[in-house]
PDB file of C-alpha atoms in Angstrom:
ATOM      1  CA  MET A   1       0.000   0.000   0.000  1.00 45.00           C
ATOM      2  CA  THR A   2       1.364   3.405  -0.988  1.00 62.00           C
ATOM      3  CA  GLN A   3       2.634   5.849   1.589  1.00 88.00           C
ATOM      4  CA  ASN A   4       1.857   8.753  -0.770  1.00 96.00           C
ATOM      5  CA  TRP A   5      -1.387  10.709  -0.516  1.00 97.00           C
ATOM      6  CA  GLY A   6      -1.511  13.891  -2.555  1.00 98.00           C
ATOM      7  CA  MET A   7      -3.746  16.951  -2.822  1.00 98.00           C
ATOM      8  CA  THR A   8      -4.352  19.287  -5.747  1.00 98.00           C
ATOM      9  CA  ILE A   9      -3.784  22.997  -5.146  1.00 98.00           C
ATOM     10  CA  PRO A  10      -5.266  25.570  -5.381  1.00 97.00           C
ATOM     11  CA  PHE A  11      -8.685  24.358  -4.285  1.00 97.00           C
ATOM     12  CA  TYR A  12     -11.781  24.693  -6.462  1.00 95.00           C
ATOM     13  CA  ASP A  13     -13.672  26.927  -4.041  1.00 95.00           C
ATOM     14  CA  ARG A  14     -11.085  29.616  -3.206  1.00 95.00           C
ATOM     15  CA  SER A  15      -8.328  31.706  -4.660  1.00 95.00           C
ATOM     16  CA  LEU A  16      -4.713  30.949  -3.875  1.00 96.00           C
ATOM     17  CA  SER A  17      -4.549  34.018  -1.638  1.00 96.00           C
ATOM     18  CA  LYS A  18      -7.174  32.432   0.612  1.00 97.00           C
ATOM     19  CA  ALA A  19      -5.707  28.928   0.612  1.00 97.00           C
ATOM     20  CA  GLN A  20      -2.751  29.365   2.964  1.00 98.00           C
ATOM     21  CA  ASP A  21      -4.341  27.988   6.128  1.00 98.00           C
ATOM     22  CA  LEU A  22      -5.728  24.858   4.477  1.00 98.00           C
ATOM     23  CA  ILE A  23      -2.489  24.153   2.592  1.00 98.00           C
ATOM     24  CA  ALA A  24      -0.526  24.594   5.828  1.00 98.00           C
ATOM     25  CA  GLU A  25      -2.805  22.035   7.493  1.00 98.00           C
ATOM     26  CA  LEU A  26      -2.176  19.300   4.896  1.00 98.00           C
ATOM     27  CA  PRO A  27       0.957  17.711   6.452  1.00 97.00           C
ATOM     28  CA  ALA A  28      -0.716  17.277   9.828  1.00 96.00           C
ATOM     29  CA  LEU A  29      -3.643  15.586   8.100  1.00 97.00           C
ATOM     30  CA  GLY A  30      -1.299  13.026   6.546  1.00 96.00           C
ATOM     31  CA  TYR A  31      -0.959  14.393   3.013  1.00 98.00           C
ATOM     32  CA  THR A  32       2.534  13.789   1.645  1.00 97.00           C
ATOM     33  CA  ASP A  33       2.269  15.689  -1.647  1.00 98.00           C
ATOM     34  CA  VAL A  34       0.730  18.796  -3.185  1.00 98.00           C
ATOM     35  CA  TRP A  35       0.398  18.996  -6.960  1.00 98.00           C
ATOM     36  CA  SER A  36      -0.543  22.014  -9.046  1.00 98.00           C
ATOM     37  CA  ALA A  37      -2.224  22.102 -12.438  1.00 95.00           C
ATOM     38  CA  GLU A  38      -2.127  24.543 -15.334  1.00 96.00           C
ATOM     39  CA  VAL A  39      -5.165  25.020 -17.552  1.00 95.00           C
ATOM     40  CA  ASN A  40      -6.809  28.459 -17.355  1.00 95.00           C
ATOM     41  CA  GLY A  41      -6.660  29.187 -13.621  1.00 95.00           C
ATOM     42  CA  ALA A  42      -3.503  29.479 -11.542  1.00 96.00           C
ATOM     43  CA  ASP A  43      -0.219  28.809 -13.280  1.00 97.00           C
ATOM     44  CA  GLY A  44       1.730  25.676 -12.424  1.00 98.00           C
ATOM     45  CA  PHE A  45       4.604  27.191 -10.453  1.00 98.00           C
ATOM     46  CA  VAL A  46       3.421  30.002  -8.140  1.00 98.00           C
ATOM     47  CA  PRO A  47       1.162  27.772  -5.980  1.00 98.00           C
ATOM     48  CA  LEU A  48       4.095  25.420  -5.430  1.00 98.00           C
ATOM     49  CA  ALA A  49       6.435  28.271  -4.526  1.00 98.00           C
ATOM     50  CA  LEU A  50       3.996  29.375  -1.835  1.00 98.00           C
ATOM     51  CA  ALA A  51       3.341  25.820  -0.649  1.00 98.00           C
ATOM     52  CA  ALA A  52       7.104  25.362  -0.267  1.00 98.00           C
ATOM     53  CA  GLN A  53       6.885  27.949   2.520  1.00 97.00           C
ATOM     54  CA  TRP A  54       3.407  27.190   3.872  1.00 98.00           C
ATOM     55  CA  ALA A  55       3.848  23.397   4.082  1.00 98.00           C
ATOM     56  CA  PRO A  56       7.600  22.743   4.136  1.00 96.00           C
ATOM     57  CA  GLN A  57       7.226  19.012   4.820  1.00 94.00           C
ATOM     58  CA  VAL A  58       5.427  17.996   1.622  1.00 98.00           C
ATOM     59  CA  ARG A  59       6.652  17.007  -1.812  1.00 98.00           C
ATOM     60  CA  LEU A  60       5.710  19.526  -4.511  1.00 98.00           C
ATOM     61  CA  GLY A  61       4.803  18.605  -8.063  1.00 98.00           C
ATOM     62  CA  SER A  62       3.432  20.184 -11.232  1.00 98.00           C
ATOM     63  CA  ALA A  63       0.791  18.082 -12.994  1.00 97.00           C
ATOM     64  CA  ILE A  64       1.328  19.342 -15.528  1.00 97.00           C
ATOM     65  CA  VAL A  65       3.105  22.258 -17.164  1.00 98.00           C
ATOM     66  CA  PRO A  66       2.803  22.170 -20.980  1.00 98.00           C
ATOM     67  CA  VAL A  67       6.017  21.873 -22.976  1.00 98.00           C
ATOM     68  CA  SER A  68       4.791  24.188 -25.747  1.00 97.00           C
ATOM     69  CA  THR A  69       3.570  27.274 -23.856  1.00 97.00           C
ATOM     70  CA  ARG A  70       7.034  28.318 -22.603  1.00 97.00           C
ATOM     71  CA  GLY A  71      10.415  28.254 -24.218  1.00 97.00           C
ATOM     72  CA  PRO A  72      12.726  25.461 -23.066  1.00 98.00           C
ATOM     73  CA  GLY A  73      15.048  27.862 -21.263  1.00 98.00           C
ATOM     74  CA  LEU A  74      12.259  29.564 -19.350  1.00 98.00           C
ATOM     75  CA  LEU A  75      10.880  26.184 -18.335  1.00 98.00           C
ATOM     76  CA  ALA A  76      14.306  25.207 -16.987  1.00 98.00           C
ATOM     77  CA  MET A  77      14.577  28.513 -15.097  1.00 98.00           C
ATOM     78  CA  SER A  78      11.197  28.039 -13.413  1.00 98.00           C
ATOM     79  CA  ALA A  79      12.055  24.469 -12.460  1.00 98.00           C
ATOM     80  CA  ALA A  80      15.428  25.526 -11.079  1.00 98.00           C
ATOM     81  CA  THR A  81      13.764  28.200  -8.945  1.00 98.00           C
ATOM     82  CA  LEU A  82      11.387  25.665  -7.377  1.00 98.00           C
ATOM     83  CA  ALA A  83      14.206  23.173  -6.888  1.00 98.00           C
ATOM     84  CA  ASP A  84      16.136  25.856  -4.992  1.00 97.00           C
ATOM     85  CA  LEU A  85      13.123  26.703  -2.819  1.00 97.00           C
ATOM     86  CA  ALA A  86      12.452  23.057  -1.988  1.00 97.00           C
ATOM     87  CA  PRO A  87      15.656  21.021  -2.430  1.00 96.00           C
ATOM     88  CA  GLY A  88      14.852  17.378  -3.030  1.00 96.00           C
ATOM     89  CA  ARG A  89      11.113  18.002  -2.689  1.00 97.00           C
ATOM     90  CA  PHE A  90      10.151  19.350  -6.105  1.00 98.00           C
ATOM     91  CA  VAL A  91       9.058  17.154  -9.017  1.00 98.00           C
ATOM     92  CA  LEU A  92       8.658  18.769 -12.428  1.00 98.00           C
ATOM     93  CA  GLY A  93       5.707  17.324 -14.307  1.00 98.00           C
ATOM     94  CA  VAL A  94       5.522  18.256 -17.997  1.00 98.00           C
ATOM     95  CA  GLY A  95       3.372  17.119 -20.869  1.00 98.00           C
ATOM     96  CA  ALA A  96       2.126  17.809 -24.363  1.00 97.00           C
ATOM     97  CA  SER A  97      -1.160  19.405 -23.200  1.00 96.00           C
ATOM     98  CA  SER A  98      -3.804  19.980 -25.898  1.00 93.00           C
ATOM     99  CA  PRO A  99      -4.413  22.072 -29.042  1.00 93.00           C
ATOM    100  CA  ALA A 100      -6.897  24.300 -27.210  1.00 93.00           C
ATOM    101  CA  ILE A 101      -4.440  25.266 -24.480  1.00 95.00           C
ATOM    102  CA  VAL A 102      -1.354  25.526 -26.663  1.00 96.00           C
ATOM    103  CA  GLU A 103      -2.788  27.090 -29.834  1.00 96.00           C
ATOM    104  CA  ARG A 104      -6.135  28.729 -29.087  1.00 96.00           C
ATOM    105  CA  TRP A 105      -5.201  30.173 -25.692  1.00 96.00           C
ATOM    106  CA  ASN A 106      -1.450  30.660 -25.895  1.00 97.00           C
ATOM    107  CA  ALA A 107      -0.788  31.313 -29.600  1.00 97.00           C
ATOM    108  CA  GLY A 108       1.651  28.423 -29.734  1.00 95.00           C
ATOM    109  CA  THR A 109       1.990  25.482 -32.087  1.00 95.00           C
ATOM    110  CA  PHE A 110       0.748  22.039 -31.111  1.00 95.00           C
ATOM    111  CA  ALA A 111       2.854  19.898 -33.421  1.00 96.00           C
ATOM    112  CA  LYS A 112       4.556  16.537 -32.914  1.00 97.00           C
ATOM    113  CA  PRO A 113       3.448  16.347 -29.257  1.00 97.00           C
ATOM    114  CA  TYR A 114       5.382  13.152 -28.520  1.00 98.00           C
ATOM    115  CA  ALA A 115       8.593  14.476 -30.054  1.00 98.00           C
ATOM    116  CA  ARG A 116       8.244  17.897 -28.410  1.00 98.00           C
ATOM    117  CA  THR A 117       7.754  16.265 -24.993  1.00 98.00           C
ATOM    118  CA  ARG A 118      10.705  13.909 -25.546  1.00 98.00           C
ATOM    119  CA  ASP A 119      12.972  16.745 -26.732  1.00 98.00           C
ATOM    120  CA  THR A 120      11.983  18.981 -23.821  1.00 98.00           C
ATOM    121  CA  LEU A 121      12.653  16.176 -21.355  1.00 98.00           C
ATOM    122  CA  ARG A 122      16.118  15.590 -22.790  1.00 98.00           C
ATOM    123  CA  PHE A 123      16.934  19.297 -22.769  1.00 98.00           C
ATOM    124  CA  LEU A 124      15.702  19.763 -19.193  1.00 98.00           C
ATOM    125  CA  LYS A 125      17.732  16.876 -17.841  1.00 98.00           C
ATOM    126  CA  ARG A 126      20.910  18.437 -19.196  1.00 98.00           C
ATOM    127  CA  ALA A 127      20.048  22.036 -18.314  1.00 98.00           C
ATOM    128  CA  LEU A 128      18.980  21.243 -14.746  1.00 98.00           C
ATOM    129  CA  ALA A 129      22.207  19.295 -14.252  1.00 98.00           C
ATOM    130  CA  GLY A 130      24.060  22.553 -14.935  1.00 98.00           C
ATOM    131  CA  GLU A 131      25.262  21.774 -18.462  1.00 98.00           C
ATOM    132  CA  LYS A 132      25.599  24.341 -21.207  1.00 98.00           C
ATOM    133  CA  VAL A 133      23.238  23.132 -23.911  1.00 98.00           C
ATOM    134  CA  SER A 134      23.689  23.724 -27.625  1.00 98.00           C
ATOM    135  CA  GLU A 135      21.625  21.202 -29.529  1.00 98.00           C
ATOM    136  CA  ALA A 136      19.312  20.918 -32.506  1.00 98.00           C
ATOM    137  CA  TYR A 137      16.482  18.674 -31.387  1.00 98.00           C
ATOM    138  CA  GLU A 138      13.791  17.446 -33.736  1.00 98.00           C
ATOM    139  CA  THR A 139      11.258  20.072 -32.611  1.00 98.00           C
ATOM    140  CA  PHE A 140      13.425  23.025 -31.500  1.00 98.00           C
ATOM    141  CA  GLU A 141      17.016  24.217 -31.306  1.00 98.00           C
ATOM    142  CA  VAL A 142      18.831  25.655 -28.291  1.00 98.00           C
ATOM    143  CA  LYS A 143      22.080  27.574 -28.671  1.00 98.00           C
ATOM    144  CA  GLY A 144      24.336  28.047 -25.666  1.00 98.00           C
ATOM    145  CA  PHE A 145      21.807  27.957 -22.816  1.00 98.00           C
ATOM    146  CA  LYS A 146      23.212  27.529 -19.317  1.00 98.00           C
ATOM    147  CA  LEU A 147      21.412  28.183 -16.061  1.00 98.00           C
ATOM    148  CA  GLU A 148      22.991  30.989 -14.069  1.00 98.00           C
ATOM    149  CA  ARG A 149      22.320  29.003 -10.906  1.00 96.00           C
ATOM    150  CA  ALA A 150      21.693  25.317 -11.472  1.00 97.00           C
ATOM    151  CA  PRO A 151      19.966  23.561  -8.566  1.00 97.00           C
ATOM    152  CA  LYS A 152      22.222  21.605  -6.228  1.00 95.00           C
ATOM    153  CA  THR A 153      19.626  18.850  -6.324  1.00 95.00           C
ATOM    154  CA  PRO A 154      18.139  18.620  -9.829  1.00 97.00           C
ATOM    155  CA  PRO A 155      14.412  17.895  -9.650  1.00 98.00           C
ATOM    156  CA  LYS A 156      12.961  14.637 -10.819  1.00 98.00           C
ATOM    157  CA  ILE A 157      10.996  14.968 -14.067  1.00 98.00           C
ATOM    158  CA  VAL A 158       7.778  13.073 -14.711  1.00 98.00           C
ATOM    159  CA  LEU A 159       5.702  12.992 -17.885  1.00 98.00           C
ATOM    160  CA  ALA A 160       1.995  13.260 -18.552  1.00 98.00           C
ATOM    161  CA  ALA A 161       1.283  10.030 -20.395  1.00 98.00           C
ATOM    162  CA  LEU A 162      -1.960   8.506 -21.610  1.00 97.00           C
ATOM    163  CA  ARG A 163      -0.994   5.817 -24.094  1.00 97.00           C
ATOM    164  CA  PRO A 164       1.754   3.237 -24.592  1.00 98.00           C
ATOM    165  CA  ARG A 165       4.337   5.288 -26.481  1.00 98.00           C
ATOM    166  CA  MET A 166       4.406   8.170 -23.991  1.00 98.00           C
ATOM    167  CA  LEU A 167       4.120   5.801 -21.039  1.00 98.00           C
ATOM    168  CA  ARG A 168       7.172   3.904 -22.247  1.00 98.00           C
ATOM    169  CA  LEU A 169       9.076   7.179 -22.696  1.00 98.00           C
ATOM    170  CA  ALA A 170       8.209   8.082 -19.105  1.00 98.00           C
ATOM    171  CA  ALA A 171       9.546   4.734 -17.928  1.00 98.00           C
ATOM    172  CA  GLU A 172      12.692   4.755 -20.051  1.00 98.00           C
ATOM    173  CA  GLU A 173      13.865   8.369 -19.804  1.00 98.00           C
ATOM    174  CA  ALA A 174      11.902  10.166 -17.058  1.00 98.00           C
ATOM    175  CA  ASP A 175      11.325   9.532 -13.368  1.00 98.00           C
ATOM    176  CA  GLY A 176       7.638   8.702 -13.539  1.00 98.00           C
ATOM    177  CA  ALA A 177       4.333   9.006 -15.356  1.00 98.00           C
ATOM    178  CA  ILE A 178       1.276  11.128 -14.619  1.00 98.00           C
ATOM    179  CA  THR A 179      -2.181  10.210 -15.816  1.00 98.00           C
ATOM    180  CA  ASN A 180      -5.802  11.032 -14.994  1.00 96.00           C
ATOM    181  CA  TRP A 181      -9.409  10.319 -15.880  1.00 97.00           C
ATOM    182  CA  LEU A 182      -9.122   6.605 -15.326  1.00 97.00           C
ATOM    183  CA  ALA A 183     -10.928   3.994 -13.232  1.00 98.00           C
ATOM    184  CA  PRO A 184      -9.285   1.698 -10.687  1.00 98.00           C
ATOM    185  CA  SER A 185      -9.696  -1.138 -13.161  1.00 98.00           C
ATOM    186  CA  ASP A 186      -7.669   0.817 -15.750  1.00 98.00           C
ATOM    187  CA  VAL A 187      -4.581   1.144 -13.571  1.00 98.00           C
ATOM    188  CA  ARG A 188      -3.258  -2.332 -14.293  1.00 98.00           C
ATOM    189  CA  LYS A 189      -3.253  -1.666 -18.056  1.00 98.00           C
ATOM    190  CA  VAL A 190      -1.356   1.593 -17.575  1.00 98.00           C
ATOM    191  CA  ARG A 191       1.047  -0.030 -15.109  1.00 98.00           C
ATOM    192  CA  ALA A 192       1.817  -2.816 -17.582  1.00 98.00           C
ATOM    193  CA  GLU A 193       3.322  -0.249 -19.983  1.00 98.00           C
ATOM    194  CA  ILE A 194       5.741   1.272 -17.472  1.00 98.00           C
ATOM    195  CA  GLY A 195       6.762  -1.751 -15.420  1.00 97.00           C
ATOM    196  CA  PRO A 196       6.811  -2.146 -11.645  1.00 96.00           C
ATOM    197  CA  ASP A 197       9.579   0.312 -10.778  1.00 96.00           C
ATOM    198  CA  THR A 198       8.361   3.557 -12.386  1.00 98.00           C
ATOM    199  CA  GLU A 199       6.323   5.898 -10.197  1.00 98.00           C
ATOM    200  CA  LEU A 200       2.733   6.211 -11.397  1.00 98.00           C
ATOM    201  CA  ILE A 201       0.877   9.356 -10.355  1.00 98.00           C
ATOM    202  CA  ALA A 202      -2.792  10.084 -11.088  1.00 98.00           C
ATOM    203  CA  ARG A 203      -5.119  12.942 -10.319  1.00 98.00           C
ATOM    204  CA  LEU A 204      -8.416  11.584  -8.976  1.00 98.00           C
ATOM    205  CA  PHE A 205     -11.515  13.778  -9.008  1.00 98.00           C
ATOM    206  CA  VAL A 206     -13.416  13.244  -5.769  1.00 98.00           C
ATOM    207  CA  CYS A 207     -16.825  14.527  -4.684  1.00 98.00           C
ATOM    208  CA  VAL A 208     -17.837  13.879  -1.089  1.00 98.00           C
ATOM    209  CA  ASP A 209     -21.572  13.838  -1.660  1.00 98.00           C
ATOM    210  CA  GLU A 210     -24.086  11.021  -1.166  1.00 98.00           C
ATOM    211  CA  ASP A 211     -26.574  12.441  -3.686  1.00 98.00           C
ATOM    212  CA  THR A 212     -25.556  10.256  -6.614  1.00 97.00           C
ATOM    213  CA  GLU A 213     -27.755  11.946  -9.215  1.00 97.00           C
ATOM    214  CA  ARG A 214     -26.499  15.411  -8.300  1.00 97.00           C
ATOM    215  CA  VAL A 215     -22.898  14.260  -8.559  1.00 97.00           C
ATOM    216  CA  ARG A 216     -23.518  12.611 -11.920  1.00 97.00           C
ATOM    217  CA  GLU A 217     -25.171  15.725 -13.319  1.00 95.00           C
ATOM    218  CA  THR A 218     -22.194  17.900 -12.394  1.00 94.00           C
ATOM    219  CA  ALA A 219     -19.629  15.301 -13.392  1.00 97.00           C
ATOM    220  CA  ARG A 220     -21.046  14.844 -16.885  1.00 97.00           C
ATOM    221  CA  TRP A 221     -20.040  18.394 -17.808  1.00 96.00           C
ATOM    222  CA  MET A 222     -16.471  17.734 -16.689  1.00 96.00           C
ATOM    223  CA  LEU A 223     -16.321  14.389 -18.457  1.00 97.00           C
ATOM    224  CA  ALA A 224     -17.676  15.746 -21.732  1.00 96.00           C
ATOM    225  CA  SER A 225     -15.238  18.662 -21.753  1.00 94.00           C
ATOM    226  CA  TYR A 226     -12.267  16.344 -21.248  1.00 95.00           C
ATOM    227  CA  LEU A 227     -13.192  13.138 -23.034  1.00 96.00           C
ATOM    228  CA  THR A 228     -13.977  14.977 -26.284  1.00 96.00           C
ATOM    229  CA  VAL A 229     -10.398  16.286 -26.421  1.00 93.00           C
ATOM    230  CA  PRO A 230      -8.645  14.084 -29.010  1.00 93.00           C
ATOM    231  CA  VAL A 231      -5.883  12.845 -26.695  1.00 93.00           C
ATOM    232  CA  TYR A 232      -8.401  11.773 -24.047  1.00 96.00           C
ATOM    233  CA  ALA A 233     -10.723  10.275 -26.646  1.00 97.00           C
ATOM    234  CA  ALA A 234      -7.810   8.159 -27.871  1.00 97.00           C
ATOM    235  CA  PHE A 235      -6.876   7.254 -24.292  1.00 98.00           C
ATOM    236  CA  HIS A 236     -10.338   5.909 -23.533  1.00 98.00           C
ATOM    237  CA  ASP A 237     -10.496   4.135 -26.847  1.00 98.00           C
ATOM    238  CA  TRP A 238      -7.275   2.363 -25.811  1.00 98.00           C
ATOM    239  CA  LEU A 239      -8.779   1.606 -22.400  1.00 98.00           C
ATOM    240  CA  GLY A 240     -11.768  -0.003 -24.116  1.00 98.00           C
ATOM    241  CA  ARG A 241     -14.464   2.679 -23.798  1.00 98.00           C
ATOM    242  CA  GLY A 242     -14.531   3.680 -27.453  1.00 97.00           C
ATOM    243  CA  GLU A 243     -17.907   2.151 -28.292  1.00 98.00           C
ATOM    244  CA  VAL A 244     -19.687   3.169 -25.104  1.00 98.00           C
ATOM    245  CA  LEU A 245     -18.531   6.775 -25.583  1.00 98.00           C
ATOM    246  CA  ARG A 246     -19.283   6.911 -29.315  1.00 98.00           C
ATOM    247  CA  PRO A 247     -22.802   8.446 -28.874  1.00 98.00           C
ATOM    248  CA  MET A 248     -21.324  11.219 -26.753  1.00 98.00           C
ATOM    249  CA  HIS A 249     -18.662  11.990 -29.365  1.00 98.00           C
ATOM    250  CA  GLU A 250     -21.186  12.011 -32.200  1.00 98.00           C
ATOM    251  CA  ALA A 251     -23.563  14.354 -30.360  1.00 98.00           C
ATOM    252  CA  TRP A 252     -20.693  16.651 -29.355  1.00 97.00           C
ATOM    253  CA  ALA A 253     -19.380  16.791 -32.926  1.00 96.00           C
ATOM    254  CA  ALA A 254     -22.883  17.694 -34.100  1.00 97.00           C
ATOM    255  CA  GLY A 255     -22.980  20.592 -31.634  1.00 97.00           C
ATOM    256  CA  ASP A 256     -25.699  19.072 -29.422  1.00 97.00           C
ATOM    257  CA  ARG A 257     -24.156  19.502 -25.993  1.00 96.00           C
ATOM    258  CA  GLN A 258     -27.210  18.358 -24.037  1.00 96.00           C
ATOM    259  CA  ALA A 259     -27.471  15.149 -26.044  1.00 97.00           C
ATOM    260  CA  ALA A 260     -23.752  14.551 -25.508  1.00 97.00           C
ATOM    261  CA  LEU A 261     -24.166  14.848 -21.753  1.00 97.00           C
ATOM    262  CA  LYS A 262     -27.134  12.498 -21.699  1.00 97.00           C
ATOM    263  CA  ALA A 263     -25.187   9.969 -23.779  1.00 98.00           C
ATOM    264  CA  ILE A 264     -22.568   9.432 -21.086  1.00 98.00           C
ATOM    265  CA  PRO A 265     -23.609   6.247 -19.245  1.00 98.00           C
ATOM    266  CA  ASP A 266     -23.946   6.301 -15.464  1.00 98.00           C
ATOM    267  CA  GLU A 267     -21.362   3.552 -15.169  1.00 97.00           C
ATOM    268  CA  VAL A 268     -18.756   5.682 -16.959  1.00 98.00           C
ATOM    269  CA  VAL A 269     -19.366   8.553 -14.554  1.00 98.00           C
ATOM    270  CA  ASP A 270     -19.114   6.209 -11.597  1.00 98.00           C
ATOM    271  CA  ASP A 271     -15.924   4.670 -12.997  1.00 98.00           C
ATOM    272  CA  LEU A 272     -14.113   7.965 -13.466  1.00 98.00           C
ATOM    273  CA  ILE A 273     -15.385  10.121 -10.582  1.00 98.00           C
ATOM    274  CA  VAL A 274     -14.866   9.058  -6.976  1.00 98.00           C
ATOM    275  CA  HIS A 275     -18.014   9.928  -5.034  1.00 98.00           C
ATOM    276  CA  GLY A 276     -20.087   9.035  -1.990  1.00 98.00           C
ATOM    277  CA  ASP A 277     -19.438   9.642   1.676  1.00 97.00           C
ATOM    278  CA  ALA A 278     -15.836  10.170   2.762  1.00 97.00           C
ATOM    279  CA  ALA A 279     -15.289   6.573   3.858  1.00 96.00           C
ATOM    280  CA  THR A 280     -16.582   5.268   0.524  1.00 97.00           C
ATOM    281  CA  CYS A 281     -14.317   7.695  -1.325  1.00 98.00           C
ATOM    282  CA  ARG A 282     -11.224   6.684   0.658  1.00 97.00           C
ATOM    283  CA  ALA A 283     -11.986   3.018   0.007  1.00 97.00           C
ATOM    284  CA  ARG A 284     -12.310   3.737  -3.704  1.00 98.00           C
ATOM    285  CA  ILE A 285      -8.988   5.598  -3.750  1.00 98.00           C
ATOM    286  CA  LYS A 286      -7.360   2.581  -2.113  1.00 96.00           C
ATOM    287  CA  GLU A 287      -8.654   0.453  -4.997  1.00 97.00           C
ATOM    288  CA  TYR A 288      -6.514   2.527  -7.345  1.00 98.00           C
ATOM    289  CA  VAL A 289      -3.529   1.955  -5.090  1.00 97.00           C
ATOM    290  CA  ALA A 290      -4.172  -1.772  -4.825  1.00 97.00           C
ATOM    291  CA  ASN A 291      -4.147  -1.977  -8.637  1.00 97.00           C
ATOM    292  CA  GLY A 292      -0.744  -0.294  -8.925  1.00 97.00           C
ATOM    293  CA  LEU A 293      -1.098   3.463  -8.436  1.00 98.00           C
ATOM    294  CA  ASP A 294       1.789   4.883  -6.406  1.00 98.00           C
ATOM    295  CA  THR A 295       0.606   8.440  -5.833  1.00 98.00           C
ATOM    296  CA  PRO A 296      -3.084   9.356  -5.774  1.00 98.00           C
ATOM    297  CA  VAL A 297      -3.515  13.120  -6.096  1.00 98.00           C
ATOM    298  CA  LEU A 298      -6.985  14.059  -4.915  1.00 98.00           C
ATOM    299  CA  ALA A 299      -8.913  16.911  -6.498  1.00 98.00           C
ATOM    300  CA  PRO A 300     -11.986  17.506  -4.288  1.00 98.00           C
ATOM    301  CA  LEU A 301     -14.968  18.808  -6.244  1.00 97.00           C
ATOM    302  CA  PRO A 302     -17.713  21.057  -4.878  1.00 94.00           C
ATOM    303  CA  GLY A 303     -20.591  19.027  -3.477  1.00 94.00           C
ATOM    304  CA  ALA A 304     -22.709  18.676  -0.374  1.00 95.00           C
ATOM    305  CA  THR A 305     -19.557  18.650   1.758  1.00 96.00           C
ATOM    306  CA  PRO A 306     -17.558  21.916   1.790  1.00 97.00           C
ATOM    307  CA  ILE A 307     -14.100  21.613   0.274  1.00 98.00           C
ATOM    308  CA  ASP A 308     -12.198  22.237   3.509  1.00 97.00           C
ATOM    309  CA  GLN A 309     -14.241  19.583   5.291  1.00 98.00           C
ATOM    310  CA  ALA A 310     -13.764  17.172   2.378  1.00 98.00           C
ATOM    311  CA  VAL A 311      -9.998  17.711   2.464  1.00 98.00           C
ATOM    312  CA  ARG A 312      -9.976  16.779   6.151  1.00 98.00           C
ATOM    313  CA  GLU A 313     -12.324  13.805   5.777  1.00 97.00           C
ATOM    314  CA  LEU A 314     -10.410  12.372   2.811  1.00 98.00           C
ATOM    315  CA  ALA A 315      -7.084  12.464   4.614  1.00 97.00           C
ATOM    316  CA  PRO A 316      -5.410   9.081   5.041  1.00 92.00           C
ATOM    317  CA  GLU A 317      -5.447   9.434   8.819  1.00 71.00           C
ATOM    318  CA  ALA A 318      -9.170  10.323   8.953  1.00 55.00           C
TER     319      ALA A 318
END
C-alpha cells in the first residue's frame, strides 16, 4: 500500500490568496504531496512556490506544465527556482497538453506532441544538471543555454502520459508518469506499460456527496469537456471505452451539448469520478492503489460537503 497521498492545489472553491491555512494544514492531516495544475486558472509554479513555505514538509509537483507554452530555457529557469526553494522536494511534471491550451489560448503550435515532450525532457535533464546546452532537437534548437544558478539537487521529471508510447518514454527516460481520468480497473493496463519500478501518479476527481444523481449531473459536464479532447478520446479508446462513448462523441461533434451529456452512461461517470461519503471515497482511492497506483492526487470537487471539510475527511489518517 502506498505511503503517498496527494492533494491538488489551489482548491476549487477559493483563490490561492485564501488557501494558505488549508495548505498549511495538509501535512498534519497526513498528506505527503501537493500537486498544481495549469489550464486556465492558476499557473503551475506560483502555488508550489507558496506551498514550499506554507507546508515545508510535503513534496511539490506540477501536474502538468505544458512543454509548448514556454520556451525550453524559461521552463528550466522556473524548475530551477522551485528546486532551490524546496531542495529534493520538487518534481517537475511536464506534458504535451492539448491544441486548445497551446494554440487557441497561448498562440503556440501544437505539433509533434510526442517528439516535443521527448525533446523537452532531454533538454531539461541536461540544463537542470548545470550543463551548457547547444543542440538541434527534432522540434526546437537551443544555442548556448546555461542556467545561471543550477539547482544543487536537480528535480525529478515526470511525464503526462496517456498511451503506450508516452508511457514507455516516461519509464525509459523520465522519473515517472502522470495520468488522470481513469478507473481503478484501468490502472493495471497503464502499469503494464511502465513496469513495476516507475512511479505512477494520477489525479483523482473526488466529490464527497451522497446524492448520486447530483454528482452525476455535475460530473457529466467535466467528463464531456475532457473526453472529447482528441488525446483523451484516444486514451479511452485504448482503455476499451470507445464504443460506449461513441454516442457522446457524435452528439458533441454535431454541436448538441445536451445530447452529448445524456449519452454518457452512469457507469462511466461512476468509474471515473470518486463519489459518496468520505469513507466510501477513501476506500475507492485505495482500490486505485491496490491496482498499482503509487501516488493518488486528490482533487476535491464542490458538493454537499464543503471543500475544507472534504480535504480533512479524505485524509489518510481520517
